[in-house]
mmCIF file of C-alpha atoms and ligand atoms in Angstrom:
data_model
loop_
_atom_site.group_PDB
_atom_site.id
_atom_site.type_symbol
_atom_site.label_atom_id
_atom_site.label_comp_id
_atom_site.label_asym_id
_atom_site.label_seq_id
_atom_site.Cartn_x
_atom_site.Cartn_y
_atom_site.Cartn_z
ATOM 1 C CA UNK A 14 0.000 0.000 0.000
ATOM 2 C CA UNK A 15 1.671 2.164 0.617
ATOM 3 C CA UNK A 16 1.629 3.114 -2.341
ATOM 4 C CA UNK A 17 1.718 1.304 -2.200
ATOM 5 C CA UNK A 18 1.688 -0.538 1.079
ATOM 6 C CA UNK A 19 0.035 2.438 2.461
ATOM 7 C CA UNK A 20 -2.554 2.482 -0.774
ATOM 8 C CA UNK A 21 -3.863 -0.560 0.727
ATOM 9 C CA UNK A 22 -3.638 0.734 4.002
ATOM 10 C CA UNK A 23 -5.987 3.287 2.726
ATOM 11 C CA UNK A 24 -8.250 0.894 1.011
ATOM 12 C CA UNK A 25 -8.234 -0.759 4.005
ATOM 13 C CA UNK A 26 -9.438 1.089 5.787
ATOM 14 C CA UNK A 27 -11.907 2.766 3.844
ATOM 15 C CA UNK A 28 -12.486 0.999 0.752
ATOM 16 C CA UNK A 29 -14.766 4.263 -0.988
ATOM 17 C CA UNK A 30 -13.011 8.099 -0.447
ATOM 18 C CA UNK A 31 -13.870 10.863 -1.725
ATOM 19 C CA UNK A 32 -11.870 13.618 -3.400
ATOM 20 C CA UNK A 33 -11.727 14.564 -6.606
ATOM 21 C CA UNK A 34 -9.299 12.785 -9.188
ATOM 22 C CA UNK A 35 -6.784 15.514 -11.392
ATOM 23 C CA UNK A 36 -4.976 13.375 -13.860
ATOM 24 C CA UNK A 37 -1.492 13.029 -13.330
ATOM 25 C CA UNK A 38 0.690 11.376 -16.658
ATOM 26 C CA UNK A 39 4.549 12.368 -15.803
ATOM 27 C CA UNK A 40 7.010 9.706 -14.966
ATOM 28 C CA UNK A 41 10.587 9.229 -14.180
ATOM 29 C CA UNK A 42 12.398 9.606 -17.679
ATOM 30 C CA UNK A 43 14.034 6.057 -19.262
ATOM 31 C CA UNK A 44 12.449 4.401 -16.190
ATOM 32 C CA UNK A 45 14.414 0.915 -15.269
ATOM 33 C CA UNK A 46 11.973 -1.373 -13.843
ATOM 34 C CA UNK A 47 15.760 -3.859 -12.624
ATOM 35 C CA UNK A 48 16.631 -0.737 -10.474
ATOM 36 C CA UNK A 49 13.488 0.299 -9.032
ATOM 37 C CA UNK A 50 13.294 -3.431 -7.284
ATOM 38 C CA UNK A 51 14.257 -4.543 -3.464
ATOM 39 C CA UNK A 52 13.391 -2.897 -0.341
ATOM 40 C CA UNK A 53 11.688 0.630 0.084
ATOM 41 C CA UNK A 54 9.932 2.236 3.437
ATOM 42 C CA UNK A 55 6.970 4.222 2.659
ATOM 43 C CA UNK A 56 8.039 7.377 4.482
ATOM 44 C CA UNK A 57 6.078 10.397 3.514
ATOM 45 C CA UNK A 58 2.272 9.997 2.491
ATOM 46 C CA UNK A 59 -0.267 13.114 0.870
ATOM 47 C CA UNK A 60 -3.726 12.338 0.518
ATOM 48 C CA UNK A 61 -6.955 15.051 1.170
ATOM 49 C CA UNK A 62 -9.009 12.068 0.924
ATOM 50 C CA UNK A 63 -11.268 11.889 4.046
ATOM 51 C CA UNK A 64 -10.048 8.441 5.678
ATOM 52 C CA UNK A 65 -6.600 9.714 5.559
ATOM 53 C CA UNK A 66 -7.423 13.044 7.196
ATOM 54 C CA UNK A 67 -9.025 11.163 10.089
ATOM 55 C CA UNK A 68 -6.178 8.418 10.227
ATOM 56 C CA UNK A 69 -3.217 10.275 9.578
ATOM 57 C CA UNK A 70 -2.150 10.723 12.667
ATOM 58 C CA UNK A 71 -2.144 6.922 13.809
ATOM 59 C CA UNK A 72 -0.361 5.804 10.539
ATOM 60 C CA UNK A 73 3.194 4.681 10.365
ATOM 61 C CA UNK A 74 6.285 4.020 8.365
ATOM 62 C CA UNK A 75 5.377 0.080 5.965
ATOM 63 C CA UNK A 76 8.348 -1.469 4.458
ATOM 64 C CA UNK A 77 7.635 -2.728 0.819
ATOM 65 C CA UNK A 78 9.970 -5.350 -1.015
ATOM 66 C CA UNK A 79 9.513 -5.147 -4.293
ATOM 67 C CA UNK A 80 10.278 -7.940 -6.995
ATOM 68 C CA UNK A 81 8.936 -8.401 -10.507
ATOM 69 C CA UNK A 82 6.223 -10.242 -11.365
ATOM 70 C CA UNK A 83 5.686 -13.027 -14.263
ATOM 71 C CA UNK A 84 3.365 -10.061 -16.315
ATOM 72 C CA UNK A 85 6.352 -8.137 -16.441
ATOM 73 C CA UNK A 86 4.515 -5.922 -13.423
ATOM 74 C CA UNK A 87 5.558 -5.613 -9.942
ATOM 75 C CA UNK A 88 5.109 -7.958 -6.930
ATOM 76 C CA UNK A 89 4.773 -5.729 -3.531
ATOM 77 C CA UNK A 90 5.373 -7.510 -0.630
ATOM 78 C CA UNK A 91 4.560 -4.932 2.015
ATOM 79 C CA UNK A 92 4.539 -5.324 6.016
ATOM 80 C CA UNK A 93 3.037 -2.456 8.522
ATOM 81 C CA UNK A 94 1.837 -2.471 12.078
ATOM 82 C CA UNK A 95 -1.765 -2.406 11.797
ATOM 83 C CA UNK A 96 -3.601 -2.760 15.190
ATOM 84 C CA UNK A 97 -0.757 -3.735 17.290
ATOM 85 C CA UNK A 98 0.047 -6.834 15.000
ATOM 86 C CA UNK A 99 2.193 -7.073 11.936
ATOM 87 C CA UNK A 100 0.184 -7.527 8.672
ATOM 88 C CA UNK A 101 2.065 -8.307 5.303
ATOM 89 C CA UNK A 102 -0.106 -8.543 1.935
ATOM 90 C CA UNK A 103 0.581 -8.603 -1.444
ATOM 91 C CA UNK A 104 -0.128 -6.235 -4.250
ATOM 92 C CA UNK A 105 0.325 -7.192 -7.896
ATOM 93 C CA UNK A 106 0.709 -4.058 -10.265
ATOM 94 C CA UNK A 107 0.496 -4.683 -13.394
ATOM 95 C CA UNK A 108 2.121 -3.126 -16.798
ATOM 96 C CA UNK A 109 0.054 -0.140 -17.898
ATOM 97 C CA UNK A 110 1.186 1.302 -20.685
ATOM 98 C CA UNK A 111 4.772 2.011 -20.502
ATOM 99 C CA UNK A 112 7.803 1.582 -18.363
ATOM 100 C CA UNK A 113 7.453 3.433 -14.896
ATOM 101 C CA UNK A 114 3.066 3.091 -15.300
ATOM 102 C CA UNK A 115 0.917 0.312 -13.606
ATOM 103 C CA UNK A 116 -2.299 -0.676 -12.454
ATOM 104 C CA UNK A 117 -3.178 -1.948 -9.302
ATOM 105 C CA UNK A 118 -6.822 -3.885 -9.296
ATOM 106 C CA UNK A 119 -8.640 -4.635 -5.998
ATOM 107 C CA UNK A 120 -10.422 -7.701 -6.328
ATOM 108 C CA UNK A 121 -11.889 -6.727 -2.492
ATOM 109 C CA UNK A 122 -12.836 -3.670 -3.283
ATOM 110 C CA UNK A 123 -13.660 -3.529 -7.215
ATOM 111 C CA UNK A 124 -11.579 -0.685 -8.057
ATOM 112 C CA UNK A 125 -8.324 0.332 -10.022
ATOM 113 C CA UNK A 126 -6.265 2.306 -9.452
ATOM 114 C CA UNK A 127 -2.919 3.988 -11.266
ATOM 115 C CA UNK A 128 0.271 4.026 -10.124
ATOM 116 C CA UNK A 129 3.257 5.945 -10.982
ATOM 117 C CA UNK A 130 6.687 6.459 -10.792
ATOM 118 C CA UNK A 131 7.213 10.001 -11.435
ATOM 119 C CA UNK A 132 10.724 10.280 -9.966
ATOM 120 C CA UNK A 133 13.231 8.141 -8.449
ATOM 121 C CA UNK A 134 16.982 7.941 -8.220
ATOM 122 C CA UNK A 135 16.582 4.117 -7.169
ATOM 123 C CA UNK A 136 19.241 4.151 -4.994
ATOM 124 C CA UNK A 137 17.638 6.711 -2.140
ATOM 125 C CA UNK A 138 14.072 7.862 -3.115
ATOM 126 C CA UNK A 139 11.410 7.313 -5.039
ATOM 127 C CA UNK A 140 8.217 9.847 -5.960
ATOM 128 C CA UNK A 141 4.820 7.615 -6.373
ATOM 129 C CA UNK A 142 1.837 9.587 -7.662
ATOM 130 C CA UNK A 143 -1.884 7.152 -7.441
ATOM 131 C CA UNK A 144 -5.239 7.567 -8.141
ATOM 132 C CA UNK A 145 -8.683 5.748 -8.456
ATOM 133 C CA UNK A 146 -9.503 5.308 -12.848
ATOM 134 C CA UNK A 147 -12.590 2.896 -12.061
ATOM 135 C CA UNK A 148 -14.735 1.638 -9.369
ATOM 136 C CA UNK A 149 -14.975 2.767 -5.778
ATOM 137 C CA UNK A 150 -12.545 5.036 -5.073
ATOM 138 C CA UNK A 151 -12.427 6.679 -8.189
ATOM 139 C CA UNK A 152 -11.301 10.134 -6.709
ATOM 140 C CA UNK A 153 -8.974 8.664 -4.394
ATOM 141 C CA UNK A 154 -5.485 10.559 -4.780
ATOM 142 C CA UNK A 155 -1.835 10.101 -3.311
ATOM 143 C CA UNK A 156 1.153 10.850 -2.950
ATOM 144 C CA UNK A 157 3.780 8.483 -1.899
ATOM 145 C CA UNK A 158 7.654 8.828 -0.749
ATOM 146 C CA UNK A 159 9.494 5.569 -0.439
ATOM 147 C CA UNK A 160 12.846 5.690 0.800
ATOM 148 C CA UNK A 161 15.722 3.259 0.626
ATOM 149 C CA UNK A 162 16.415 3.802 4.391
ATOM 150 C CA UNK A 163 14.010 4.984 7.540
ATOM 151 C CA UNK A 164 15.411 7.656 8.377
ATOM 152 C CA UNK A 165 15.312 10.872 6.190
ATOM 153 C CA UNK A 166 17.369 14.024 4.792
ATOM 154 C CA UNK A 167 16.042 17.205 5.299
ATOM 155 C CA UNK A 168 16.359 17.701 1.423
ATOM 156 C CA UNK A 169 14.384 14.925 0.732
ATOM 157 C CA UNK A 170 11.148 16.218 3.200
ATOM 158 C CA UNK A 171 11.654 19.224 1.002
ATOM 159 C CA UNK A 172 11.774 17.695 -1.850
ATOM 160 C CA UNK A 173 8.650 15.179 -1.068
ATOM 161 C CA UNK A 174 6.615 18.318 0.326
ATOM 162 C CA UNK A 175 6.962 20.588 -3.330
ATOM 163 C CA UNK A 176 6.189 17.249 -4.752
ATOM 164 C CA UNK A 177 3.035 17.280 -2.904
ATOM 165 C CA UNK A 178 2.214 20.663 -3.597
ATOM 166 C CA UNK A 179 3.000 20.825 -6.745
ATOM 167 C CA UNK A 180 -0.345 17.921 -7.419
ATOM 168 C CA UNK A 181 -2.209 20.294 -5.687
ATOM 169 C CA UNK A 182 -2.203 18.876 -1.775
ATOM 170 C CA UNK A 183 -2.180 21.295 0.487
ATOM 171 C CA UNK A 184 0.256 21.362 3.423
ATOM 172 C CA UNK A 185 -1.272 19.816 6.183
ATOM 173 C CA UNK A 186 -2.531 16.880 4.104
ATOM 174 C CA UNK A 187 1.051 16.029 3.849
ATOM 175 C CA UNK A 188 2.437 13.447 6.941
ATOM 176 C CA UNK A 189 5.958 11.833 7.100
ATOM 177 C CA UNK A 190 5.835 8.532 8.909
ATOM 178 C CA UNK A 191 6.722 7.790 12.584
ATOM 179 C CA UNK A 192 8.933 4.370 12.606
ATOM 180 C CA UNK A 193 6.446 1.605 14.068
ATOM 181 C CA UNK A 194 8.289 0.146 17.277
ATOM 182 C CA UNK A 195 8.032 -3.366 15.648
ATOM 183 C CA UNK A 196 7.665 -4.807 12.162
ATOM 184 C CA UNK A 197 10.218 -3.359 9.897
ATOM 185 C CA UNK A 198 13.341 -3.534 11.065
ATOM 186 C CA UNK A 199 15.978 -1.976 9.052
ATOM 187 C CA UNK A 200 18.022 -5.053 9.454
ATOM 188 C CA UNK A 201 15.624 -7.272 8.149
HETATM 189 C C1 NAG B 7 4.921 -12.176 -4.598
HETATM 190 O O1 NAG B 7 6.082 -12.192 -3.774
HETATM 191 C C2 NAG B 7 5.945 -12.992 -2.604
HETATM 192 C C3 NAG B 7 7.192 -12.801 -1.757
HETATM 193 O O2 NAG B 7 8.345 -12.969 -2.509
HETATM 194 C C4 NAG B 7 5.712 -14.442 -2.994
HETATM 195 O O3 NAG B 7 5.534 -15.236 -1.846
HETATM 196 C C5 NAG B 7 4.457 -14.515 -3.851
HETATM 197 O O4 NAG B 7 4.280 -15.840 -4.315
HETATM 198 C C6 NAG B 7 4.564 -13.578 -5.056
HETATM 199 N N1 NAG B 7 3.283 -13.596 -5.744
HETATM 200 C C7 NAG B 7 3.179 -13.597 -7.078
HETATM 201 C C8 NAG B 7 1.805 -13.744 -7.627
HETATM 202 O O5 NAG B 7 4.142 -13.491 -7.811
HETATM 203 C C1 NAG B 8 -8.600 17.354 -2.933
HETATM 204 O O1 NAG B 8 -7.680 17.996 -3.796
HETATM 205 C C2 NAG B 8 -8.217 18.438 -5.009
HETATM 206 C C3 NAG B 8 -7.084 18.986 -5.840
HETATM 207 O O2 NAG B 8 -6.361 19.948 -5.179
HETATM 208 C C4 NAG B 8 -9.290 19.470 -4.722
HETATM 209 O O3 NAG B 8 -9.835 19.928 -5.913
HETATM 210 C C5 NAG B 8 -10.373 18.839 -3.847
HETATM 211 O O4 NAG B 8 -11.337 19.779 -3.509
HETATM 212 C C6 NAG B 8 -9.765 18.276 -2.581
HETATM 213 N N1 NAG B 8 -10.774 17.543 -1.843
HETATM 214 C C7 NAG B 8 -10.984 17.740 -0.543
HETATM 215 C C8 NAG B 8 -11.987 16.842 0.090
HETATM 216 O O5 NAG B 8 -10.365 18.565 0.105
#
């Protein structure tokens, strides 16, 4: 969910939001798919949707390992603290429409939703843009920042937070993640 890890989270926990969808089409120039693979924490998270304004505060950091999948998509293998337990689920995305652009299908839920990699350097950060095309959910937007390592540069809050603005969320819709106190170690 977050993206992707926390996109789950989000359909979790409220499978219908409501905001309203602005289409979003740039992605990270000559994306490599090879690079873009292994282990990211989902650090920084923008959404105005409704769920996330009321859960925002009680979300934290999901650690995502990423590995490709046999439709030449992504396999998400994403573990978070949900409840006081440690949850991992899967997310397939699959190949939309050029490198760096998925789809991620609900089967639970019914919806689909887009996800993007509009900027990464692979190696420390990674800028996730996603957003409901069909079902429930359909105006659901966010932002993601995954990071290579928990703990964050200042630049790259900066850099996250223009991001953010920049697809029109405002400031306080805009969270970076506490570190759970079990689940993702940065060892593991
Ligand atoms: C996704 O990755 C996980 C962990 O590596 C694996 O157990 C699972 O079988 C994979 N699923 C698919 C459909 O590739
Ligand atoms: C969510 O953001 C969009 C784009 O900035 C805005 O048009 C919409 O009104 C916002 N929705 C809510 C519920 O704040």
């Amino acid at each position: 969910m977050a993206i992707l890890c926390m996109l789950w989270v989000g359909l979790v926990l409220l499978g219908v939001v409501q905001t309203q969808a602005q289409g979003q089409d740039s992605v990270q120039p000559n994306f490599q798919q090879d690079k873009f693979l292994g282990r990211w924490f989902s650090v920084g998270l923008a959404s105005n949707s409704s769920w996330f304004r009321e859960k925002k505060n009680v979300l934290s950091m999901c650690k995502s390992v990423v590995t490709p999948s046999e439709d030449g998509g992504l396999n998400l293998t994403s573990t978070f603290l949900r409840k006081n337990q440690c949850e991992t689920r899967i997310m397939l995305l699959q190949p939309a429409g050029g490198p760096g652009y998925y789809n991620y299908h609900s089967p639970r839920w019914g919806s689909t939703h887009s996800v993007s990699v509009v900027e990464t350097n692979y190696k420390e950060y990674a800028l996730l843009y996603s957003e409901g095309i069909q079902g429930p959910g359909q105006d659901f937007r966010m932002a993601t920042l995954y990071s290579r390592t928990q703990t964050l540069k200042a630049e790259l809050k900066k850099k996250f937070t223009s991001f953010c603005k920049a697809q029109g969320f405002t400031e306080d819709s805009i969270v970076f993640l506490p570190q759970p106190d079990k689940c993702i170690n940065e060892q593991e």
